[in-house]
Amino acid sequence: MATYDLVVIGTGPGGYVCAVRASQLGMKAAVVEKNATLGGTCLNVGCMPSKALLYASEMFEEAGHSFAKMGVSVSAPKLDLPSMMNFKQQGIDGNVKGVEFLMKKNKIDVLKGTGKILGTGKVEISADGKSQVVETRSIVIATGSDIARLKGIEIDETRIVSSTGALSLDKVPGKLLIVGAGVIGLELGSVWHRLGAEVVVVEFLDRILPGMDGEIAKQFQRILEKQGFAFKLGAKVTGVDTSGKMLKARVEPAAGGAAETLEADVVLVCIGRAPYTDGLGLKEAGVALDNRGRVQIDPHFATSVKGVYAIGDVVAGPMLAHKAEDEGVAVAEIIAGQAGHVNYDVIPGVVYTTPEVSCVGKTEEELKQAGVAYTVGKFPFTANGRSKVNQTTDGFVKILADAKTDRVLGVHIIGREAGEMIHEAAVLMEFGGSAEDLARTCHAHPTRSEAIKEAALAVGKRAIHM
Ligand code: FAD
Ligand code: NAI
């Protein structure tokens, strides 16, 4: 029987990163993966394919709508969807190969099959009707999440799709109905809208992007509407009739009232994701779940069974690849006897649309609810030189700082490249920095990041360019 110091179940960004860190710390590690390829949701049907399509569709959109005003004259771009899908697949393959390389480089065994925990120190791996059992000092559950389903609406991944089907449509839908105005709905909605689909988003709440700063979400909704998105807020889809050529979705006000019917070629259901624990044998092994079906852990990622830990989408917290990765590193360090730690107050979030939306730390709503006195500094990209010359002035930077100490508590950006810009705020917040620190840091000119410095100056009511 093979013996290991650590067996990680799942090779998403949480699992494979955990195994690499464990190997760096001198542990003999193995990963277990039931899918044909390594990399989990993120590499295969999540972050990577969606970003490839977002990039390619943005280029299509730019070629069709932005080149001419810069004096670049091209004929109307034509969509070659199979080639775009091939571009996406190349990106997936390259990243999956990268993970395979990392496993080899770090001498991590890859055990293909479904992992089941038999109790402390024992994992059974089954594939193609055969199984083997390995012994290990520690086990990390990194089995991620799966799509959440809507009762009574069957996802066939062709006409009624989850994000997985929406990443592989074989033609641009004439009408795309999206259920859920969260990150997936707005990102994949952007992809297909840019490629020509008419997009209607039905959202249960009275706002888009719940959890993000309200003011940012409002402005983002206006920008998306200007682009051509239609929103039905405070509404829910209660059924989809698939009998005709067009799908007929029954849409009801969330608060009750008369239903309406919306036609669509494709319906995308993206109402969140659910922790994935099927086949792990958690009940028999005695691993406790919380009331939302997530593996329950203590602050050191330990489950209710000795030597069994859990990280990533399968535990509480934001379902983000970088959160899973940081937890993977932290738990490997804890198992090695070190002080692994994740600062949940400083986890950036990015929506990779055009413009992008990014955030780190608290929203205004959260500060109000916690009764924290804060000051706000805002700076619009319309007043940022680089944005003006590029004619990409949508959006603004918003900084929330403690009214007494000036410590930065939250930064929210809507604008081009906001996803890259957020990290100077994250570093500042990791070091407990103030708006004054940010305002006195020299920023290169002309950059979009100068808008962050100006927003920090605006906290002290002394922005220069506004
Ligand atoms: P996963 O990546 O889900 O990996 C879990 C792995 O475990 C899978 O490979 C699965 O096959 C395997 N597994 C499960 N059970 C077993 C078992 N019993 N035995 C063996 N193997 C098993 N996050 C971002 O931060 N940025 C983004 O841009 C982003 N975009 C996304 C776009 C989409 C369309 C989706 C769906 C998600 C996106 N996410 C994004 C979220 C991100 O993909 C997840 O947060 C991340 O993948 C979680 O990592 P994980 O390691 O916890 O689990
Ligand atoms: P989400 O939680 O972001 O959004 C789901 C939306 O659906 C919410 O606005 C919710 O109010 C709404 N909703 C729920 N039930 C509904 C109903 N019956 N009818 C209408 N609306 C309903 O979930 P989403 O977009 O599915 O994404 C899943 C996860 O994947 C997220 O947690 C996200 O963090 C992650 N992800 C991250 C990305 C990124 O970081 N850029 C990109 C894509 C996904």
Coordinates of C-alpha atoms in Angstrom, one line a residue, residues 196-373:
G196 CA -24.5 39.5 -31.3
A197 CA -27.0 38.0 -28.8
E198 CA -29.9 40.0 -27.3
V199 CA -29.4 39.6 -23.6
V200 CA -32.1 39.8 -20.9
V201 CA -31.1 39.2 -17.3
V202 CA -33.7 38.2 -14.7
E203 CA -32.5 38.8 -11.1
F204 CA -34.3 37.8 -7.9
L205 CA -33.0 40.8 -5.9
D206 CA -33.6 44.5 -6.7
R207 CA -30.0 45.0 -7.7
I208 CA -27.2 43.3 -9.6
L209 CA -24.0 41.8 -8.1
P210 CA -25.2 41.3 -4.6
G211 CA -22.3 41.7 -2.1
M212 CA -20.5 44.4 -4.2
D213 CA -20.7 48.0 -3.2
G214 CA -24.2 49.3 -4.0
E215 CA -23.1 52.5 -5.7
I216 CA -20.7 50.6 -7.9
A217 CA -23.3 48.1 -8.8
K218 CA -25.8 50.8 -9.8
Q219 CA -23.4 52.6 -12.1
F220 CA -22.3 49.2 -13.6
Q221 CA -25.9 48.4 -14.3
R222 CA -26.3 51.7 -16.1
I223 CA -23.2 51.0 -18.2
L224 CA -24.4 47.5 -19.1
E225 CA -27.8 48.9 -20.1
K226 CA -26.1 51.5 -22.3
Q227 CA -24.2 48.5 -23.9
G228 CA -27.6 46.9 -24.6
F229 CA -28.3 44.6 -21.7
A230 CA -31.8 44.5 -20.4
F231 CA -32.5 43.7 -16.7
K232 CA -35.6 42.5 -15.0
L233 CA -34.8 43.0 -11.3
G234 CA -37.0 41.7 -8.5
A235 CA -38.1 38.8 -10.7
K236 CA -37.7 35.0 -10.9
V237 CA -38.0 32.4 -13.6
T238 CA -40.4 29.7 -12.4
G239 CA -40.4 27.4 -15.4
V240 CA -39.3 27.0 -19.0
D241 CA -41.5 25.5 -21.7
T242 CA -39.2 23.7 -24.1
S243 CA -41.8 22.3 -26.4
G244 CA -41.6 24.9 -29.2
K245 CA -38.7 26.1 -31.4
M246 CA -38.2 29.0 -29.0
L247 CA -38.0 28.5 -25.2
K248 CA -40.7 30.1 -23.2
A249 CA -39.6 31.3 -19.8
R250 CA -42.3 32.1 -17.1
V251 CA -41.1 35.1 -15.2
E252 CA -42.8 36.2 -12.0
P253 CA -42.2 39.2 -9.8
A254 CA -40.2 38.0 -6.7
A255 CA -42.8 39.6 -4.5
G256 CA -45.7 37.8 -6.2
G257 CA -48.0 39.1 -9.0
A258 CA -48.8 38.5 -12.6
A259 CA -46.3 36.4 -14.6
E260 CA -45.1 37.2 -18.1
T261 CA -43.5 35.0 -20.7
L262 CA -40.2 35.7 -22.2
E263 CA -38.9 33.9 -25.3
A264 CA -35.3 32.8 -25.7
D265 CA -33.1 30.6 -27.8
V266 CA -31.0 29.8 -24.9
V267 CA -31.6 30.1 -21.1
L268 CA -28.4 30.4 -18.9
V269 CA -29.1 29.4 -15.3
C270 CA -26.4 31.0 -13.0
I271 CA -27.8 31.4 -9.5
G272 CA -24.7 30.4 -7.6
R273 CA -22.7 27.3 -6.9
A274 CA -23.1 24.5 -4.4
P275 CA -20.3 22.7 -2.5
Y276 CA -19.4 19.4 -4.1
T277 CA -19.1 16.4 -1.7
D278 CA -20.6 13.5 -3.7
G279 CA -18.8 10.2 -3.4
L280 CA -16.4 11.4 -0.7
G281 CA -17.9 9.2 2.0
L282 CA -18.0 12.0 4.4
K283 CA -21.0 10.8 6.4
E284 CA -19.5 7.3 7.0
A285 CA -16.2 8.9 7.8
G286 CA -17.8 11.3 10.3
V287 CA -16.8 14.5 8.6
A288 CA -19.4 17.1 9.6
L289 CA -21.1 19.5 7.2
D290 CA -22.6 22.9 8.0
N291 CA -26.2 23.9 7.4
R292 CA -25.4 24.8 3.7
G293 CA -23.8 21.5 2.9
R294 CA -20.2 22.8 3.1
V295 CA -17.5 20.9 4.9
Q296 CA -17.3 22.4 8.4
I297 CA -13.8 23.5 9.4
D298 CA -12.2 25.3 12.4
P299 CA -10.0 28.4 11.9
H300 CA -7.1 26.0 11.0
F301 CA -9.0 24.2 8.2
A302 CA -9.4 21.1 10.4
T303 CA -12.7 19.1 10.0
S304 CA -14.4 17.1 12.7
V305 CA -12.2 14.1 11.8
K306 CA -8.5 14.1 13.0
G307 CA -6.0 14.5 10.2
V308 CA -8.7 15.6 7.7
Y309 CA -8.7 19.2 6.5
A310 CA -10.8 21.1 3.9
I311 CA -10.3 24.2 1.7
G312 CA -11.6 26.1 -1.3
D313 CA -15.2 26.2 -2.7
V314 CA -16.2 23.2 -0.6
V315 CA -15.9 25.3 2.6
A316 CA -17.4 28.6 3.7
G317 CA -16.3 31.9 2.1
P318 CA -16.1 33.5 -1.3
M319 CA -16.0 30.9 -4.1
L320 CA -12.9 32.3 -5.7
A321 CA -9.8 30.6 -7.2
H322 CA -7.4 32.9 -5.4
K323 CA -9.1 32.3 -2.0
A324 CA -8.8 28.5 -2.6
E325 CA -5.2 28.9 -3.5
D326 CA -4.3 30.9 -0.4
E327 CA -6.1 28.4 1.7
G328 CA -4.2 25.6 0.0
V329 CA -0.9 27.2 1.0
A330 CA -2.1 28.0 4.5
V331 CA -3.3 24.5 5.2
A332 CA -0.1 22.9 3.9
E333 CA 1.9 25.2 6.2
I334 CA -0.3 24.3 9.2
I335 CA 0.1 20.6 8.5
A336 CA 3.9 21.2 8.4
G337 CA 3.7 22.8 11.8
Q338 CA 3.9 26.4 10.6
A339 CA 1.5 29.3 11.1
G340 CA -0.4 29.3 7.8
H341 CA -3.0 32.0 7.7
V342 CA -5.4 33.7 5.2
N343 CA -6.5 37.3 5.8
Y344 CA -10.2 37.1 4.7
D345 CA -10.5 40.9 5.1
V346 CA -8.3 41.4 2.1
I347 CA -9.5 39.1 -0.7
P348 CA -9.9 41.0 -4.0
G349 CA -12.9 40.3 -6.2
V350 CA -13.0 41.1 -9.9
V351 CA -15.7 41.0 -12.6
Y352 CA -13.9 40.7 -15.9
T353 CA -16.4 42.6 -18.1
T354 CA -15.8 45.9 -20.0
P355 CA -15.4 47.9 -18.0
E356 CA -14.1 45.7 -15.2
V357 CA -15.4 45.9 -11.6
S358 CA -13.0 45.2 -8.7
C359 CA -13.1 45.5 -5.0
V360 CA -11.2 44.7 -1.8
G361 CA -12.4 45.1 1.8
K362 CA -15.6 46.5 3.0
T363 CA -18.5 48.0 1.1
E364 CA -20.3 51.2 2.2
E365 CA -23.3 49.0 3.2
E366 CA -21.1 46.8 5.4
L367 CA -19.5 49.8 7.1
K368 CA -22.9 51.4 7.7
Q369 CA -24.3 48.1 9.1
A370 CA -21.3 47.7 11.4
G371 CA -21.7 51.3 12.6
V372 CA -18.2 52.3 11.5
A373 CA -17.6 56.0 10.9

